[in-house]
Amino acid sequence: MNKALRKAVIAGNWKMNNTPDTTKATIEAMKPLVADADCDVVLCVPYIDIPAALEATAGSNIKIGAENCHWAVSGAFTGEVSAEMLKAIGVPYVIIGHSERRQYFGETDETVNKRVRAALDAGLIVILCVGEVKEERLQGVTSEVVRKQTKVALGGVSEAELDNIILAYEPVWAIGTGLTATPEQAQEVCADIRALVGELYNKAAADKFVIQYGGSMNAANAAELLDKEDVDGGLIGGASLKAQDFSVIVKAASR
Ligand code: 13P
């Protein structure tokens, strides 16, 4: 089973939630609950919470990520934060191309690709998000949409650099809606993305490429999603804000 080649990654995406104080409290509650995890555990938090999160997780098995980064190293980009800046303060992970960035902040496949390139150049590990909207699923073009997003985002990425990319398949209709994809739907698309990586690179690269599912994953449904052959982890929104719920998902991924 190729699944055994890949270490599961459970990542939280806090979105625009928590202050430094509540960051500290949430992480203190979470730490003992996930200490024996047999998977990678990541929390992606708002920029303002990163110093508190780094301090609270020091010496633990929880790694910290940002939720976005700009493609330039520095310059006149008011309100943006560069990958180099994240690296400089010791942040190892960054989410890029989240559907909320695409939907509300004008991200395109091309700007996602530029951000991926910058993050890799800075030495960050990228959690790259792709996913179709409801209309696209209903029109039967999920595969085309997800393949295009993935292919453009991976433009200029070498096979060796794939080791620093985790792909998160997040159907937009399942995000924050309570409408989780069925395990079969998640498996179908994750397998399709893996096949694409095989076409773009080779089978060995595809076999070790980590692909998460995201979209209303919670303590109750995580196990059956994570059980699927091509689902190697989860990107968790709402349930990552609650230490107990997040820890149940981490346990489900620990195998
Ligand atoms: P929810 O788990 O709240 O649906 O959010 C998923 C998500 O967008 C993670 O990036």
PDB file of C-alpha atoms and ligand atoms in Angstrom:
ATOM      1  CA  MET A   1       0.000   0.000   0.000  1.00  0.00           C
ATOM      2  CA  ASN A   2       1.502   3.323  -1.055  1.00  0.00           C
ATOM      3  CA  LYS A   3      -0.314   5.083   1.776  1.00  0.00           C
ATOM      4  CA  ALA A   4       2.362   3.671   4.084  1.00  0.00           C
ATOM      5  CA  LEU A   5       4.964   5.726   2.164  1.00  0.00           C
ATOM      6  CA  ARG A   6       3.360   8.951   3.326  1.00  0.00           C
ATOM      7  CA  LYS A   7       3.223  10.475   6.800  1.00  0.00           C
ATOM      8  CA  ALA A   8      -0.174  11.942   7.545  1.00  0.00           C
ATOM      9  CA  VAL A   9      -0.373  15.694   8.133  1.00  0.00           C
ATOM     10  CA  ILE A  10      -3.184  17.237  10.155  1.00  0.00           C
ATOM     11  CA  ALA A  11      -3.174  21.005   9.825  1.00  0.00           C
ATOM     12  CA  GLY A  12      -5.480  23.547  11.387  1.00  0.00           C
ATOM     13  CA  ASN A  13      -6.409  26.724   9.559  1.00  0.00           C
ATOM     14  CA  TRP A  14      -7.584  29.228  12.127  1.00  0.00           C
ATOM     15  CA  LYS A  15      -8.588  31.769   9.447  1.00  0.00           C
ATOM     16  CA  MET A  16      -9.375  35.179  11.062  1.00  0.00           C
ATOM     17  CA  ASN A  17      -9.851  33.857  14.589  1.00  0.00           C
ATOM     18  CA  ASN A  18      -8.024  34.216  17.930  1.00  0.00           C
ATOM     19  CA  THR A  19      -5.872  36.892  19.511  1.00  0.00           C
ATOM     20  CA  PRO A  20      -2.429  36.258  21.038  1.00  0.00           C
ATOM     21  CA  ASP A  21      -4.072  35.535  24.424  1.00  0.00           C
ATOM     22  CA  THR A  22      -6.593  33.015  23.131  1.00  0.00           C
ATOM     23  CA  THR A  23      -3.901  31.540  20.876  1.00  0.00           C
ATOM     24  CA  LYS A  24      -1.814  30.766  23.927  1.00  0.00           C
ATOM     25  CA  ALA A  25      -4.754  29.291  25.852  1.00  0.00           C
ATOM     26  CA  THR A  26      -5.895  27.121  22.943  1.00  0.00           C
ATOM     27  CA  ILE A  27      -2.409  25.772  22.307  1.00  0.00           C
ATOM     28  CA  GLU A  28      -1.789  25.059  25.999  1.00  0.00           C
ATOM     29  CA  ALA A  29      -4.999  23.006  26.028  1.00  0.00           C
ATOM     30  CA  MET A  30      -4.059  21.248  22.794  1.00  0.00           C
ATOM     31  CA  LYS A  31      -0.460  20.313  23.544  1.00  0.00           C
ATOM     32  CA  PRO A  32      -1.029  17.418  25.971  1.00  0.00           C
ATOM     33  CA  LEU A  33      -3.882  16.064  23.838  1.00  0.00           C
ATOM     34  CA  VAL A  34      -1.726  15.691  20.699  1.00  0.00           C
ATOM     35  CA  ALA A  35       1.659  14.986  22.322  1.00  0.00           C
ATOM     36  CA  ASP A  36       1.693  11.323  21.270  1.00  0.00           C
ATOM     37  CA  ALA A  37       0.512  11.941  17.692  1.00  0.00           C
ATOM     38  CA  ASP A  38       1.882   9.649  15.038  1.00  0.00           C
ATOM     39  CA  CYS A  39       1.361  12.242  12.322  1.00  0.00           C
ATOM     40  CA  ASP A  40       2.603  15.762  11.649  1.00  0.00           C
ATOM     41  CA  VAL A  41       0.552  18.402  13.459  1.00  0.00           C
ATOM     42  CA  VAL A  42       0.457  21.968  12.144  1.00  0.00           C
ATOM     43  CA  LEU A  43      -1.513  25.054  13.166  1.00  0.00           C
ATOM     44  CA  CYS A  44      -1.780  27.872  10.636  1.00  0.00           C
ATOM     45  CA  VAL A  45      -2.680  31.070  12.443  1.00  0.00           C
ATOM     46  CA  PRO A  46      -3.179  34.787  11.725  1.00  0.00           C
ATOM     47  CA  TYR A  47       0.077  36.741  11.357  1.00  0.00           C
ATOM     48  CA  ILE A  48      -0.589  38.661  14.562  1.00  0.00           C
ATOM     49  CA  ASP A  49      -0.797  35.413  16.551  1.00  0.00           C
ATOM     50  CA  ILE A  50       2.387  33.840  15.176  1.00  0.00           C
ATOM     51  CA  PRO A  51       4.812  35.005  17.917  1.00  0.00           C
ATOM     52  CA  ALA A  52       2.466  33.749  20.667  1.00  0.00           C
ATOM     53  CA  ALA A  53       1.938  30.488  18.791  1.00  0.00           C
ATOM     54  CA  LEU A  54       5.671  29.930  18.299  1.00  0.00           C
ATOM     55  CA  GLU A  55       6.299  30.585  21.962  1.00  0.00           C
ATOM     56  CA  ALA A  56       3.486  28.329  23.158  1.00  0.00           C
ATOM     57  CA  THR A  57       4.509  25.428  20.883  1.00  0.00           C
ATOM     58  CA  ALA A  58       8.269  25.592  21.560  1.00  0.00           C
ATOM     59  CA  GLY A  59       9.556  22.123  22.410  1.00  0.00           C
ATOM     60  CA  SER A  60       6.249  20.473  21.426  1.00  0.00           C
ATOM     61  CA  ASN A  61       5.288  18.457  18.342  1.00  0.00           C
ATOM     62  CA  ILE A  62       2.992  21.221  17.018  1.00  0.00           C
ATOM     63  CA  LYS A  63       4.419  23.209  14.096  1.00  0.00           C
ATOM     64  CA  ILE A  64       3.224  26.681  13.133  1.00  0.00           C
ATOM     65  CA  GLY A  65       2.207  28.035   9.756  1.00  0.00           C
ATOM     66  CA  ALA A  66       0.972  31.292   8.255  1.00  0.00           C
ATOM     67  CA  GLU A  67      -2.189  31.533   6.159  1.00  0.00           C
ATOM     68  CA  ASN A  68      -0.671  33.286   3.136  1.00  0.00           C
ATOM     69  CA  CYS A  69       2.463  35.068   1.929  1.00  0.00           C
ATOM     70  CA  HIS A  70       3.390  37.492  -0.830  1.00  0.00           C
ATOM     71  CA  TRP A  71       5.615  36.586  -3.797  1.00  0.00           C
ATOM     72  CA  ALA A  72       8.105  39.441  -3.463  1.00  0.00           C
ATOM     73  CA  VAL A  73      10.922  39.362  -0.925  1.00  0.00           C
ATOM     74  CA  SER A  74      10.161  42.956   0.085  1.00  0.00           C
ATOM     75  CA  GLY A  75       8.816  46.143  -1.464  1.00  0.00           C
ATOM     76  CA  ALA A  76       5.825  48.447  -1.883  1.00  0.00           C
ATOM     77  CA  PHE A  77       3.018  45.973  -1.159  1.00  0.00           C
ATOM     78  CA  THR A  78       1.027  47.567   1.647  1.00  0.00           C
ATOM     79  CA  GLY A  79      -0.519  45.065   4.018  1.00  0.00           C
ATOM     80  CA  GLU A  80       1.361  42.043   2.701  1.00  0.00           C
ATOM     81  CA  VAL A  81       3.873  39.745   4.400  1.00  0.00           C
ATOM     82  CA  SER A  82       6.673  37.997   2.510  1.00  0.00           C
ATOM     83  CA  ALA A  83       7.799  34.390   2.720  1.00  0.00           C
ATOM     84  CA  GLU A  84      11.230  35.683   3.727  1.00  0.00           C
ATOM     85  CA  MET A  85       9.692  37.494   6.708  1.00  0.00           C
ATOM     86  CA  LEU A  86       7.950  34.316   7.837  1.00  0.00           C
ATOM     87  CA  LYS A  87      11.174  32.388   7.500  1.00  0.00           C
ATOM     88  CA  ALA A  88      13.031  35.054   9.477  1.00  0.00           C
ATOM     89  CA  ILE A  89      10.791  34.598  12.526  1.00  0.00           C
ATOM     90  CA  GLY A  90      10.950  30.804  12.372  1.00  0.00           C
ATOM     91  CA  VAL A  91       7.657  29.894  10.712  1.00  0.00           C
ATOM     92  CA  PRO A  92       8.042  26.602   8.814  1.00  0.00           C
ATOM     93  CA  TYR A  93       4.657  26.278   7.007  1.00  0.00           C
ATOM     94  CA  VAL A  94       2.419  28.503   4.900  1.00  0.00           C
ATOM     95  CA  ILE A  95      -1.002  27.971   3.324  1.00  0.00           C
ATOM     96  CA  ILE A  96      -1.230  29.246  -0.256  1.00  0.00           C
ATOM     97  CA  GLY A  97      -4.225  29.504  -2.578  1.00  0.00           C
ATOM     98  CA  HIS A  98      -6.956  28.972  -0.012  1.00  0.00           C
ATOM     99  CA  SER A  99     -10.364  29.323  -1.644  1.00  0.00           C
ATOM    100  CA  GLU A 100     -11.188  32.280   0.606  1.00  0.00           C
ATOM    101  CA  ARG A 101      -8.132  34.072  -0.810  1.00  0.00           C
ATOM    102  CA  ARG A 102      -9.259  33.197  -4.330  1.00  0.00           C
ATOM    103  CA  GLN A 103     -12.900  34.141  -3.649  1.00  0.00           C
ATOM    104  CA  TYR A 104     -12.547  37.352  -1.625  1.00  0.00           C
ATOM    105  CA  PHE A 105      -9.066  38.664  -2.419  1.00  0.00           C
ATOM    106  CA  GLY A 106      -8.672  38.093  -6.128  1.00  0.00           C
ATOM    107  CA  GLU A 107      -6.118  35.287  -6.029  1.00  0.00           C
ATOM    108  CA  THR A 108      -5.682  33.577  -9.373  1.00  0.00           C
ATOM    109  CA  ASP A 109      -3.892  30.392 -10.372  1.00  0.00           C
ATOM    110  CA  GLU A 110      -1.042  32.630 -11.569  1.00  0.00           C
ATOM    111  CA  THR A 111      -0.636  34.587  -8.313  1.00  0.00           C
ATOM    112  CA  VAL A 112      -0.910  31.322  -6.394  1.00  0.00           C
ATOM    113  CA  ASN A 113       1.956  29.968  -8.496  1.00  0.00           C
ATOM    114  CA  LYS A 114       4.055  33.069  -7.767  1.00  0.00           C
ATOM    115  CA  ARG A 115       3.424  32.710  -4.039  1.00  0.00           C
ATOM    116  CA  VAL A 116       4.280  28.997  -4.145  1.00  0.00           C
ATOM    117  CA  ARG A 117       7.540  29.837  -5.912  1.00  0.00           C
ATOM    118  CA  ALA A 118       8.435  32.498  -3.319  1.00  0.00           C
ATOM    119  CA  ALA A 119       7.600  30.238  -0.379  1.00  0.00           C
ATOM    120  CA  LEU A 120       9.744  27.402  -1.746  1.00  0.00           C
ATOM    121  CA  ASP A 121      12.598  29.819  -2.434  1.00  0.00           C
ATOM    122  CA  ALA A 122      12.403  30.987   1.195  1.00  0.00           C
ATOM    123  CA  GLY A 123      12.565  27.382   2.404  1.00  0.00           C
ATOM    124  CA  LEU A 124       8.969  27.138   3.663  1.00  0.00           C
ATOM    125  CA  ILE A 125       6.708  24.109   3.419  1.00  0.00           C
ATOM    126  CA  VAL A 126       3.635  24.981   1.370  1.00  0.00           C
ATOM    127  CA  ILE A 127       0.099  23.782   1.988  1.00  0.00           C
ATOM    128  CA  LEU A 128      -1.334  24.405  -1.470  1.00  0.00           C
ATOM    129  CA  CYS A 129      -5.129  24.542  -1.691  1.00  0.00           C
ATOM    130  CA  VAL A 130      -7.257  23.615  -4.683  1.00  0.00           C
ATOM    131  CA  GLY A 131     -10.942  22.829  -5.055  1.00  0.00           C
ATOM    132  CA  GLU A 132     -14.044  23.284  -7.157  1.00  0.00           C
ATOM    133  CA  VAL A 133     -17.086  25.423  -6.396  1.00  0.00           C
ATOM    134  CA  LYS A 134     -20.560  23.885  -6.248  1.00  0.00           C
ATOM    135  CA  GLU A 135     -21.545  24.869  -9.786  1.00  0.00           C
ATOM    136  CA  GLU A 136     -18.410  23.242 -11.178  1.00  0.00           C
ATOM    137  CA  ARG A 137     -19.179  19.986  -9.371  1.00  0.00           C
ATOM    138  CA  LEU A 138     -22.760  20.066 -10.652  1.00  0.00           C
ATOM    139  CA  GLN A 139     -21.480  20.716 -14.180  1.00  0.00           C
ATOM    140  CA  GLY A 140     -19.193  17.689 -13.922  1.00  0.00           C
ATOM    141  CA  VAL A 141     -15.967  19.655 -14.391  1.00  0.00           C
ATOM    142  CA  THR A 142     -14.381  19.015 -10.982  1.00  0.00           C
ATOM    143  CA  SER A 143     -11.472  17.083 -12.452  1.00  0.00           C
ATOM    144  CA  GLU A 144     -10.719  19.751 -15.062  1.00  0.00           C
ATOM    145  CA  VAL A 145     -10.875  22.568 -12.491  1.00  0.00           C
ATOM    146  CA  VAL A 146      -8.742  20.859  -9.859  1.00  0.00           C
ATOM    147  CA  ARG A 147      -6.216  19.632 -12.428  1.00  0.00           C
ATOM    148  CA  LYS A 148      -5.812  23.122 -13.893  1.00  0.00           C
ATOM    149  CA  GLN A 149      -5.404  24.749 -10.472  1.00  0.00           C
ATOM    150  CA  THR A 150      -2.831  22.127  -9.488  1.00  0.00           C
ATOM    151  CA  LYS A 151      -0.920  22.211 -12.764  1.00  0.00           C
ATOM    152  CA  VAL A 152      -0.620  26.005 -12.871  1.00  0.00           C
ATOM    153  CA  ALA A 153       0.302  26.229  -9.171  1.00  0.00           C
ATOM    154  CA  LEU A 154       3.074  23.661  -9.670  1.00  0.00           C
ATOM    155  CA  GLY A 155       4.523  25.455 -12.700  1.00  0.00           C
ATOM    156  CA  GLY A 156       8.304  25.711 -12.319  1.00  0.00           C
ATOM    157  CA  VAL A 157       8.335  23.415  -9.269  1.00  0.00           C
ATOM    158  CA  SER A 158      10.975  20.691  -9.493  1.00  0.00           C
ATOM    159  CA  GLU A 159      10.445  17.081  -8.464  1.00  0.00           C
ATOM    160  CA  ALA A 160      12.744  17.564  -5.450  1.00  0.00           C
ATOM    161  CA  GLU A 161      10.700  20.601  -4.359  1.00  0.00           C
ATOM    162  CA  LEU A 162       7.527  18.498  -4.204  1.00  0.00           C
ATOM    163  CA  ASP A 163       8.856  17.204  -0.864  1.00  0.00           C
ATOM    164  CA  ASN A 164       8.072  20.685   0.477  1.00  0.00           C
ATOM    165  CA  ILE A 165       4.529  20.811  -0.850  1.00  0.00           C
ATOM    166  CA  ILE A 166       1.412  19.375   0.738  1.00  0.00           C
ATOM    167  CA  LEU A 167      -1.654  19.622  -1.426  1.00  0.00           C
ATOM    168  CA  ALA A 168      -5.008  20.264   0.231  1.00  0.00           C
ATOM    169  CA  TYR A 169      -8.080  19.317  -1.787  1.00  0.00           C
ATOM    170  CA  GLU A 170     -10.825  21.525  -0.418  1.00  0.00           C
ATOM    171  CA  PRO A 171     -14.135  21.483  -2.291  1.00  0.00           C
ATOM    172  CA  VAL A 172     -15.396  25.036  -1.810  1.00  0.00           C
ATOM    173  CA  TRP A 173     -18.979  23.865  -1.257  1.00  0.00           C
ATOM    174  CA  ALA A 174     -17.805  21.862   1.765  1.00  0.00           C
ATOM    175  CA  ILE A 175     -15.933  24.684   3.515  1.00  0.00           C
ATOM    176  CA  GLY A 176     -17.646  26.026   6.603  1.00  0.00           C
ATOM    177  CA  THR A 177     -20.977  24.624   5.414  1.00  0.00           C
ATOM    178  CA  GLY A 178     -21.152  21.388   7.385  1.00  0.00           C
ATOM    179  CA  LEU A 179     -21.511  19.682   3.982  1.00  0.00           C
ATOM    180  CA  THR A 180     -18.560  17.301   4.017  1.00  0.00           C
ATOM    181  CA  ALA A 181     -17.569  15.495   0.843  1.00  0.00           C
ATOM    182  CA  THR A 182     -18.272  11.790   1.173  1.00  0.00           C
ATOM    183  CA  PRO A 183     -15.164   9.669   1.703  1.00  0.00           C
ATOM    184  CA  GLU A 184     -15.686   8.382  -1.856  1.00  0.00           C
ATOM    185  CA  GLN A 185     -15.844  11.909  -3.311  1.00  0.00           C
ATOM    186  CA  ALA A 186     -12.711  12.931  -1.389  1.00  0.00           C
ATOM    187  CA  GLN A 187     -10.889   9.781  -2.467  1.00  0.00           C
ATOM    188  CA  GLU A 188     -11.855  10.216  -6.121  1.00  0.00           C
ATOM    189  CA  VAL A 189     -10.430  13.728  -6.377  1.00  0.00           C
ATOM    190  CA  CYS A 190      -7.334  13.042  -4.239  1.00  0.00           C
ATOM    191  CA  ALA A 191      -6.564  10.021  -6.461  1.00  0.00           C
ATOM    192  CA  ASP A 192      -7.071  12.178  -9.551  1.00  0.00           C
ATOM    193  CA  ILE A 193      -4.609  14.778  -8.225  1.00  0.00           C
ATOM    194  CA  ARG A 194      -2.105  12.029  -7.457  1.00  0.00           C
ATOM    195  CA  ALA A 195      -2.506  10.712 -11.008  1.00  0.00           C
ATOM    196  CA  LEU A 196      -1.830  14.231 -12.319  1.00  0.00           C
ATOM    197  CA  VAL A 197       1.365  14.468 -10.247  1.00  0.00           C
ATOM    198  CA  GLY A 198       2.363  11.140 -11.799  1.00  0.00           C
ATOM    199  CA  GLU A 199       1.757  12.591 -15.271  1.00  0.00           C
ATOM    200  CA  LEU A 200       3.615  15.848 -14.545  1.00  0.00           C
ATOM    201  CA  TYR A 201       6.529  14.175 -12.712  1.00  0.00           C
ATOM    202  CA  ASN A 202       6.607  10.386 -12.284  1.00  0.00           C
ATOM    203  CA  LYS A 203       5.018   7.572 -10.285  1.00  0.00           C
ATOM    204  CA  ALA A 204       7.568   7.640  -7.466  1.00  0.00           C
ATOM    205  CA  ALA A 205       6.950  11.367  -6.948  1.00  0.00           C
ATOM    206  CA  ALA A 206       3.181  10.780  -6.979  1.00  0.00           C
ATOM    207  CA  ASP A 207       3.402   7.869  -4.524  1.00  0.00           C
ATOM    208  CA  LYS A 208       5.053   9.985  -1.840  1.00  0.00           C
ATOM    209  CA  PHE A 209       3.112  13.216  -2.464  1.00  0.00           C
ATOM    210  CA  VAL A 210       1.000  14.151   0.563  1.00  0.00           C
ATOM    211  CA  ILE A 211      -2.620  15.080  -0.244  1.00  0.00           C
ATOM    212  CA  GLN A 212      -5.041  16.318   2.402  1.00  0.00           C
ATOM    213  CA  TYR A 213      -8.794  16.684   2.341  1.00  0.00           C
ATOM    214  CA  GLY A 214     -10.381  19.825   3.792  1.00  0.00           C
ATOM    215  CA  GLY A 215     -13.982  20.984   4.146  1.00  0.00           C
ATOM    216  CA  SER A 216     -16.055  20.456   7.301  1.00  0.00           C
ATOM    217  CA  MET A 217     -13.751  17.701   8.527  1.00  0.00           C
ATOM    218  CA  ASN A 218     -14.540  17.167  12.194  1.00  0.00           C
ATOM    219  CA  ALA A 219     -14.138  14.794  15.106  1.00  0.00           C
ATOM    220  CA  ALA A 220     -17.067  12.680  13.924  1.00  0.00           C
ATOM    221  CA  ASN A 221     -16.196  12.229  10.248  1.00  0.00           C
ATOM    222  CA  ALA A 222     -12.376  12.394  10.194  1.00  0.00           C
ATOM    223  CA  ALA A 223     -11.648   8.682  10.605  1.00  0.00           C
ATOM    224  CA  GLU A 224     -13.607   7.513   7.568  1.00  0.00           C
ATOM    225  CA  LEU A 225     -12.129  10.267   5.354  1.00  0.00           C
ATOM    226  CA  LEU A 226      -8.566   9.608   6.548  1.00  0.00           C
ATOM    227  CA  ASP A 227      -9.056   5.893   5.988  1.00  0.00           C
ATOM    228  CA  LYS A 228      -9.155   6.391   2.227  1.00  0.00           C
ATOM    229  CA  GLU A 229      -6.101   5.299   0.272  1.00  0.00           C
ATOM    230  CA  ASP A 230      -5.259   8.694  -1.246  1.00  0.00           C
ATOM    231  CA  VAL A 231      -6.314  10.935   1.666  1.00  0.00           C
ATOM    232  CA  ASP A 232      -3.149  11.561   3.681  1.00  0.00           C
ATOM    233  CA  GLY A 233      -4.392  14.087   6.158  1.00  0.00           C
ATOM    234  CA  GLY A 234      -6.708  17.006   6.690  1.00  0.00           C
ATOM    235  CA  LEU A 235      -6.831  20.782   6.583  1.00  0.00           C
ATOM    236  CA  ILE A 236      -9.242  21.707   9.321  1.00  0.00           C
ATOM    237  CA  GLY A 237     -11.017  25.028   9.775  1.00  0.00           C
ATOM    238  CA  GLY A 238     -13.686  25.284  12.475  1.00  0.00           C
ATOM    239  CA  ALA A 239     -12.742  22.115  14.359  1.00  0.00           C
ATOM    240  CA  SER A 240      -9.120  23.286  14.698  1.00  0.00           C
ATOM    241  CA  LEU A 241     -10.260  26.097  17.004  1.00  0.00           C
ATOM    242  CA  LYS A 242     -11.274  23.567  19.652  1.00  0.00           C
ATOM    243  CA  ALA A 243      -8.447  21.645  21.320  1.00  0.00           C
ATOM    244  CA  GLN A 244     -10.542  18.555  22.046  1.00  0.00           C
ATOM    245  CA  ASP A 245     -12.061  18.252  18.548  1.00  0.00           C
ATOM    246  CA  PHE A 246      -8.724  18.845  16.849  1.00  0.00           C
ATOM    247  CA  SER A 247      -7.051  16.216  19.000  1.00  0.00           C
ATOM    248  CA  VAL A 248      -9.646  13.610  18.017  1.00  0.00           C
ATOM    249  CA  ILE A 249      -8.811  14.272  14.343  1.00  0.00           C
ATOM    250  CA  VAL A 250      -5.075  14.011  15.104  1.00  0.00           C
ATOM    251  CA  LYS A 251      -5.704  10.672  16.798  1.00  0.00           C
ATOM    252  CA  ALA A 252      -7.704   9.431  13.811  1.00  0.00           C
ATOM    253  CA  ALA A 253      -4.717  10.209  11.572  1.00  0.00           C
ATOM    254  CA  SER A 254      -2.195   8.515  13.857  1.00  0.00           C
ATOM    255  CA  ARG A 255      -1.688   5.042  12.519  1.00  0.00           C
TER     256      ARG A 255
HETATM  257  P1  13P B   1     -13.950  24.112   7.732  1.00  0.00           P
HETATM  258  O1  13P B   1     -13.254  22.903   8.339  1.00  0.00           O
HETATM  259  O2  13P B   1     -14.389  25.117   8.747  1.00  0.00           O
HETATM  260  O3  13P B   1     -15.008  23.708   6.770  1.00  0.00           O
HETATM  261  O4  13P B   1     -12.832  24.872   6.878  1.00  0.00           O
HETATM  262  C1  13P B   1     -12.057  24.137   6.011  1.00  0.00           C
HETATM  263  C2  13P B   1     -10.983  25.008   5.501  1.00  0.00           C
HETATM  264  O5  13P B   1     -11.214  25.951   4.770  1.00  0.00           O
HETATM  265  C3  13P B   1      -9.602  24.725   5.924  1.00  0.00           C
HETATM  266  O6  13P B   1      -8.700  25.465   5.178  1.00  0.00           O
END
